[in-house]
Structure formats: structure tokens, C-alpha cells
Amino acid sequence: MSTDRAPVESPFAGLRTGLGRAFDRGLAAATGSALAPYQAAVVRIGISLTWLLFLVREWPHRRELYGDTSPWRWEMAQRLIADNDAFTVLMWSDGRLWFEIVYAGAMLASLLLLLGWRTRTVSVLFMLGVLSLQNRSVFMGDGGDNVIHLMAIYLVLVRCGKVWSLDARRAARAAAARADGTGSDDAGGPGSDRGGVVLWAVTGTALAVGQLTGFAALSAGWAAVLWGLWLVHGLWWVVARRAAGEPRAVLDVFTNLAHNSAMLVIAAEVCLIYATAGWYKVQGSRWQDGTALHYPLNLEYFRPWPMLSDALGSSGLMVMVITYGTVIVQVAFPFTLLNRRVKNVLLAVMMIEHTAIAVICGLPFFSLAMIAADAVFLPTNFLRWLGDRASRLGRRLLPGRGRATDPDPDSGKDRGEEPEETAPAVPAQQNTSPDSERVTSG
């Protein structure tokens, strides 16, 4: 009698196929387009504006903070940097003229990044300005400075000029000129972008002269980073000009991957900040008994409006509610990313909380930096609505001024256009998938 039986189908039979499809979808999303362009633009605007306002505010005190009259003397900073290998161009010379050039250059780079002018190159200059000043006097910073420090590095990898920037406006005007037949086939393209080419040549020449003369005391690592970025920008221009097609598509894949990875890191960084802050508060006895808020409200340093601080601190119930509420919101926020509606509510609560900290405790730059970082989680529809309202207001204030609309990542009209720096920079090839509008938080 035969005992052969039909084999039982494995419950894992379709697992391999399902995983393969999921991997393909994830790879297409990560490399096919630059996700969350509006969120990237808001982070760029917020961080650059915060740093610019800080530099303007501290202009009368700049030398005490980072210059030749700082309590943290140049020799002391040099000894510390020799140990921790931090980057700062202020260690190249202790002269006042060099310090003034660096400080003014940091302000200019912040302004240009805020406007979105040549974002690929300016984002690198912005990062160098932030690192140079902050690493010169490491004891002058606070939590807001740390956020700006990190975001300045991430913005180098983010395609933050695709919307709401002068780069986007220039690309839109070039596309409109070609559509009307008034521009050449490569109008606005990399070959016709002489300003970008000049900027690329000037930065490369300055870097080479600095190293050859020995003035730019760069470590091997930082020399590789800066020359690598400069060469990559040049490679983009050459490929876009001479080898469009498959080479261009391959480079776009790497660019989108870098952008999406950086946006994911920014989102994870924000979650980590709130998670660590919340769980450390949980361990504090003053946060446990609900009285933690009472103490900063009675410290002279955090009382720019004494009457307001006294009014808030005089209510024990209000102090307890805000103390416990702060802990609950910070601990819960990373978990709310699983529910978009709850996430949006807590995001609004945290932004209101930071605004209150700016007013009541006199910490505007810390609050602005945190709000700018929080913006990575703002809904795309809200940001597009906000941009539309701002555009309408601008047209009302300047009714006679012509205006080119920023290219919409959802619109197929802008396919193949790079609404960013078109000279030595990341090239065009804009994907119009609906996924390009998805916020990193989901």
C-alpha cells in the first residue's frame, strides 16, 4: 500500500516574493525621487534664518564670543582643537581682519541660503561658517546651537532648493521661456549658467591657494571632504553638459538616495532629542513631583519679563500641568509617528511650547532652531497651502512685479528641470511620483 502523500505547501512560500516586492518598492521610493521637498525647504529657511538672526543680534559682542577679546583665548582654543580635531577656519589666523572676514562671510552665507541662491555651494559655505564660529568657542553654545550645528551638516546632503528658493525661480523662468519659444533649448541649463561656473571656479581657486600657501591648515580628512564636494559638483556639471542620459540617471539615483537618507536622519535626530529629553526628565525628582517649571521661572537669567514669570509661577496648578505636560509630550512624540493625526496635534503643541519658551524664558534662538527642526514633520498639504497664501500676500503687496512660480514637484511640466543650482551641482531629473510629496514621518 502506497504511503506517498502530496507535499504540504510551505507557509513561507510567498514570503520571498513578498519581501522582494517590498524591497523593490522601497528602493524605488529611496532612489526615484527626492522626498519631502517642502519640508527640506522649511528646514533650510528656518535654520539659516535662526543662525543669521543670532549673528546679527550678537554683532556688537562678536569679538567677546568668538574673536580676539573672548575669555576663551585663541591659544586655549588651539590646544583644545588639537585634541578633539574640530574644524574651524578661525584657527588659521588669530588676526582681527581674518575674524571679521569669517564672521561677515558666515552672515552672507546664511542670507544666501535663506534665499535659496546656489544652494548646493552655499550650503557648504554655510556649514563651514557654523562650524568655524561654534568650534572656536565651544562653551558659548546651548541646545539650539547644537541643533544648528547638526542641521548645517545635514543640509549639505539635502536638495533643499527644489522649492521656495531663487534657484527654483530661475529654473521656472527658464522652463517658461522654452515653453514660449523665447529661450534656447538649453536656456537656464548647466551650460548657460555662467554664474554657477564662476562660483565653482572661485571656490576651487580659493581652496587651492589656501592650501598651497599653507594658510589653510586643513587636516587630511577635511581636505578630502572639501575637495570631494568640489569635484562632485564639477562632475555633475560635466555629466549634465556632455553625457546626459544614463550617466545622468545614475547620478540622480545617488543624489536622491543622499537626500532621502539625510531627511531620514533629520527626522530621527528630532525624535532622539525629544526622547532623550523626556526620559531624562522622568528620572528627575523635580519633574516627578511637578515643580520643575517653578525654578527657571525664578532664575534671573530666564526672566526677561518678570511680571509674566511671576504670574505664571504663582499658580501651582499651572506649574504642575505644564511640567507634567512637557514630559508627556516629549516622551510620547516619537510613538505618535504611527498616527498622522495625533502626530500633527503633538507637533503643534511642541511648537507652541517652544514659542512660549522663547517669550517667557528669553531663549528665542533655541526655540527657533527647534521649531525649524520640527518642521520636517509638517504635513505637505499644510506647507503648500501656506506657500500659496504667502504668494498671494506677496502679489498684493507688489502687484506690479512679475513673478515666476516655483516648480511643483507634483507637476509633470517640470520633469527634467532642476530647480536648484544648475552649475556645478546636483543636476535635474525631477521625479513626479506622488511619493515625492510624502513627509518623512509618514
PDB file of N, CA, C and O in Angstrom, residues 51 54 65-66 86-88 90 128-142 144-150 152:
ATOM      1  N   TRP A  51      20.253  81.179  12.462  1.00  0.00           N
ATOM      2  CA  TRP A  51      21.679  81.487  12.592  1.00  0.00           C
ATOM      3  C   TRP A  51      21.976  82.923  12.173  1.00  0.00           C
ATOM      4  O   TRP A  51      22.793  83.608  12.803  1.00  0.00           O
ATOM      5  N   PHE A  54      20.845  85.250  14.928  1.00  0.00           N
ATOM      6  CA  PHE A  54      21.783  85.163  16.053  1.00  0.00           C
ATOM      7  C   PHE A  54      23.043  85.970  15.773  1.00  0.00           C
ATOM      8  O   PHE A  54      23.527  86.721  16.645  1.00  0.00           O
ATOM      9  N   LEU A  65      32.565  86.871  21.944  1.00  0.00           N
ATOM     10  CA  LEU A  65      32.088  85.499  21.785  1.00  0.00           C
ATOM     11  C   LEU A  65      33.109  84.622  21.068  1.00  0.00           C
ATOM     12  O   LEU A  65      33.430  83.523  21.523  1.00  0.00           O
ATOM     13  N   TYR A  66      33.593  85.108  19.925  1.00  0.00           N
ATOM     14  CA  TYR A  66      34.409  84.254  19.063  1.00  0.00           C
ATOM     15  C   TYR A  66      35.731  84.880  18.631  1.00  0.00           C
ATOM     16  O   TYR A  66      36.513  84.229  17.942  1.00  0.00           O
ATOM     17  N   ALA A  86      38.404  69.288  16.000  1.00  0.00           N
ATOM     18  CA  ALA A  86      37.250  70.026  15.481  1.00  0.00           C
ATOM     19  C   ALA A  86      37.685  70.958  14.360  1.00  0.00           C
ATOM     20  O   ALA A  86      38.838  71.410  14.315  1.00  0.00           O
ATOM     21  N   PHE A  87      36.744  71.263  13.458  1.00  0.00           N
ATOM     22  CA  PHE A  87      37.073  72.116  12.311  1.00  0.00           C
ATOM     23  C   PHE A  87      36.677  73.554  12.608  1.00  0.00           C
ATOM     24  O   PHE A  87      35.565  73.838  13.043  1.00  0.00           O
ATOM     25  N   THR A  88      37.592  74.486  12.363  1.00  0.00           N
ATOM     26  CA  THR A  88      37.293  75.910  12.399  1.00  0.00           C
ATOM     27  C   THR A  88      38.374  76.659  11.636  1.00  0.00           C
ATOM     28  O   THR A  88      39.566  76.468  11.883  1.00  0.00           O
ATOM     29  N   LEU A  90      38.895  79.719  11.942  1.00  0.00           N
ATOM     30  CA  LEU A  90      39.411  80.782  12.787  1.00  0.00           C
ATOM     31  C   LEU A  90      40.740  80.411  13.423  1.00  0.00           C
ATOM     32  O   LEU A  90      41.432  81.270  13.968  1.00  0.00           O
ATOM     33  N   LEU A 128      30.502  75.526   6.810  1.00  0.00           N
ATOM     34  CA  LEU A 128      31.836  75.946   7.247  1.00  0.00           C
ATOM     35  C   LEU A 128      31.756  77.137   8.196  1.00  0.00           C
ATOM     36  O   LEU A 128      32.515  77.223   9.167  1.00  0.00           O
ATOM     37  N   GLY A 129      30.834  78.063   7.931  1.00  0.00           N
ATOM     38  CA  GLY A 129      30.671  79.210   8.821  1.00  0.00           C
ATOM     39  C   GLY A 129      30.167  78.807  10.189  1.00  0.00           C
ATOM     40  O   GLY A 129      30.661  79.289  11.222  1.00  0.00           O
ATOM     41  N   VAL A 130      29.180  77.917  10.230  1.00  0.00           N
ATOM     42  CA  VAL A 130      28.637  77.465  11.513  1.00  0.00           C
ATOM     43  C   VAL A 130      29.704  76.730  12.317  1.00  0.00           C
ATOM     44  O   VAL A 130      29.920  77.017  13.510  1.00  0.00           O
ATOM     45  N   LEU A 131      30.390  75.785  11.694  1.00  0.00           N
ATOM     46  CA  LEU A 131      31.404  75.018  12.407  1.00  0.00           C
ATOM     47  C   LEU A 131      32.555  75.902  12.869  1.00  0.00           C
ATOM     48  O   LEU A 131      33.088  75.715  13.972  1.00  0.00           O
ATOM     49  N   SER A 132      32.953  76.858  12.034  1.00  0.00           N
ATOM     50  CA  SER A 132      34.096  77.708  12.374  1.00  0.00           C
ATOM     51  C   SER A 132      33.821  78.537  13.619  1.00  0.00           C
ATOM     52  O   SER A 132      34.669  78.632  14.519  1.00  0.00           O
ATOM     53  N   LEU A 133      32.654  79.149  13.705  1.00  0.00           N
ATOM     54  CA  LEU A 133      32.351  80.003  14.848  1.00  0.00           C
ATOM     55  C   LEU A 133      32.053  79.182  16.098  1.00  0.00           C
ATOM     56  O   LEU A 133      32.562  79.482  17.187  1.00  0.00           O
ATOM     57  N   GLN A 134      31.240  78.157  15.956  1.00  0.00           N
ATOM     58  CA  GLN A 134      30.865  77.389  17.142  1.00  0.00           C
ATOM     59  C   GLN A 134      32.053  76.623  17.725  1.00  0.00           C
ATOM     60  O   GLN A 134      32.190  76.531  18.944  1.00  0.00           O
ATOM     61  N   ASN A 135      32.899  76.073  16.887  1.00  0.00           N
ATOM     62  CA  ASN A 135      34.047  75.317  17.390  1.00  0.00           C
ATOM     63  C   ASN A 135      35.155  76.217  17.929  1.00  0.00           C
ATOM     64  O   ASN A 135      36.041  75.747  18.640  1.00  0.00           O
ATOM     65  N   ARG A 136      35.106  77.489  17.589  1.00  0.00           N
ATOM     66  CA  ARG A 136      36.095  78.431  18.138  1.00  0.00           C
ATOM     67  C   ARG A 136      35.897  78.625  19.634  1.00  0.00           C
ATOM     68  O   ARG A 136      36.871  78.692  20.401  1.00  0.00           O
ATOM     69  N   SER A 137      34.644  78.722  20.079  1.00  0.00           N
ATOM     70  CA  SER A 137      34.331  78.898  21.500  1.00  0.00           C
ATOM     71  C   SER A 137      33.217  77.924  21.862  1.00  0.00           C
ATOM     72  O   SER A 137      32.040  78.256  21.811  1.00  0.00           O
ATOM     73  N   VAL A 138      33.600  76.726  22.219  1.00  0.00           N
ATOM     74  CA  VAL A 138      32.626  75.650  22.405  1.00  0.00           C
ATOM     75  C   VAL A 138      31.762  75.852  23.640  1.00  0.00           C
ATOM     76  O   VAL A 138      30.687  75.244  23.748  1.00  0.00           O
ATOM     77  N   PHE A 139      32.184  76.694  24.573  1.00  0.00           N
ATOM     78  CA  PHE A 139      31.428  76.876  25.804  1.00  0.00           C
ATOM     79  C   PHE A 139      30.397  78.001  25.704  1.00  0.00           C
ATOM     80  O   PHE A 139      29.742  78.327  26.700  1.00  0.00           O
ATOM     81  N   MET A 140      30.249  78.583  24.527  1.00  0.00           N
ATOM     82  CA  MET A 140      29.303  79.667  24.338  1.00  0.00           C
ATOM     83  C   MET A 140      27.932  79.166  23.873  1.00  0.00           C
ATOM     84  O   MET A 140      26.995  79.940  23.776  1.00  0.00           O
ATOM     85  N   GLY A 141      27.812  77.892  23.553  1.00  0.00           N
ATOM     86  CA  GLY A 141      26.595  77.403  22.931  1.00  0.00           C
ATOM     87  C   GLY A 141      25.595  76.836  23.919  1.00  0.00           C
ATOM     88  O   GLY A 141      25.832  76.735  25.125  1.00  0.00           O
ATOM     89  N   ASP A 142      24.427  76.462  23.389  1.00  0.00           N
ATOM     90  CA  ASP A 142      23.392  75.798  24.159  1.00  0.00           C
ATOM     91  C   ASP A 142      22.743  74.742  23.270  1.00  0.00           C
ATOM     92  O   ASP A 142      23.284  74.377  22.217  1.00  0.00           O
ATOM     93  N   GLY A 144      20.186  74.935  21.328  1.00  0.00           N
ATOM     94  CA  GLY A 144      19.867  75.444  19.997  1.00  0.00           C
ATOM     95  C   GLY A 144      21.067  75.458  19.077  1.00  0.00           C
ATOM     96  O   GLY A 144      20.962  75.140  17.893  1.00  0.00           O
ATOM     97  N   ASP A 145      22.236  75.795  19.614  1.00  0.00           N
ATOM     98  CA  ASP A 145      23.455  75.777  18.813  1.00  0.00           C
ATOM     99  C   ASP A 145      23.790  74.363  18.353  1.00  0.00           C
ATOM    100  O   ASP A 145      24.277  74.163  17.240  1.00  0.00           O
ATOM    101  N   ASN A 146      23.543  73.390  19.213  1.00  0.00           N
ATOM    102  CA  ASN A 146      23.800  72.004  18.829  1.00  0.00           C
ATOM    103  C   ASN A 146      22.908  71.576  17.664  1.00  0.00           C
ATOM    104  O   ASN A 146      23.353  70.863  16.762  1.00  0.00           O
ATOM    105  N   VAL A 147      21.655  72.003  17.693  1.00  0.00           N
ATOM    106  CA  VAL A 147      20.736  71.676  16.598  1.00  0.00           C
ATOM    107  C   VAL A 147      21.209  72.314  15.294  1.00  0.00           C
ATOM    108  O   VAL A 147      21.234  71.677  14.235  1.00  0.00           O
ATOM    109  N   ILE A 148      21.575  73.586  15.349  1.00  0.00           N
ATOM    110  CA  ILE A 148      22.068  74.272  14.153  1.00  0.00           C
ATOM    111  C   ILE A 148      23.338  73.595  13.642  1.00  0.00           C
ATOM    112  O   ILE A 148      23.528  73.430  12.423  1.00  0.00           O
ATOM    113  N   HIS A 149      24.202  73.205  14.556  1.00  0.00           N
ATOM    114  CA  HIS A 149      25.455  72.525  14.207  1.00  0.00           C
ATOM    115  C   HIS A 149      25.170  71.266  13.378  1.00  0.00           C
ATOM    116  O   HIS A 149      25.764  71.048  12.318  1.00  0.00           O
ATOM    117  N   LEU A 150      24.245  70.443  13.853  1.00  0.00           N
ATOM    118  CA  LEU A 150      23.922  69.195  13.162  1.00  0.00           C
ATOM    119  C   LEU A 150      23.200  69.448  11.847  1.00  0.00           C
ATOM    120  O   LEU A 150      23.514  68.841  10.807  1.00  0.00           O
ATOM    121  N   ALA A 152      23.258  72.026   9.922  1.00  0.00           N
ATOM    122  CA  ALA A 152      24.137  72.618   8.915  1.00  0.00           C
ATOM    123  C   ALA A 152      24.885  71.540   8.148  1.00  0.00           C
ATOM    124  O   ALA A 152      25.121  71.668   6.940  1.00  0.00           O
TER     125      ALA A 152
END
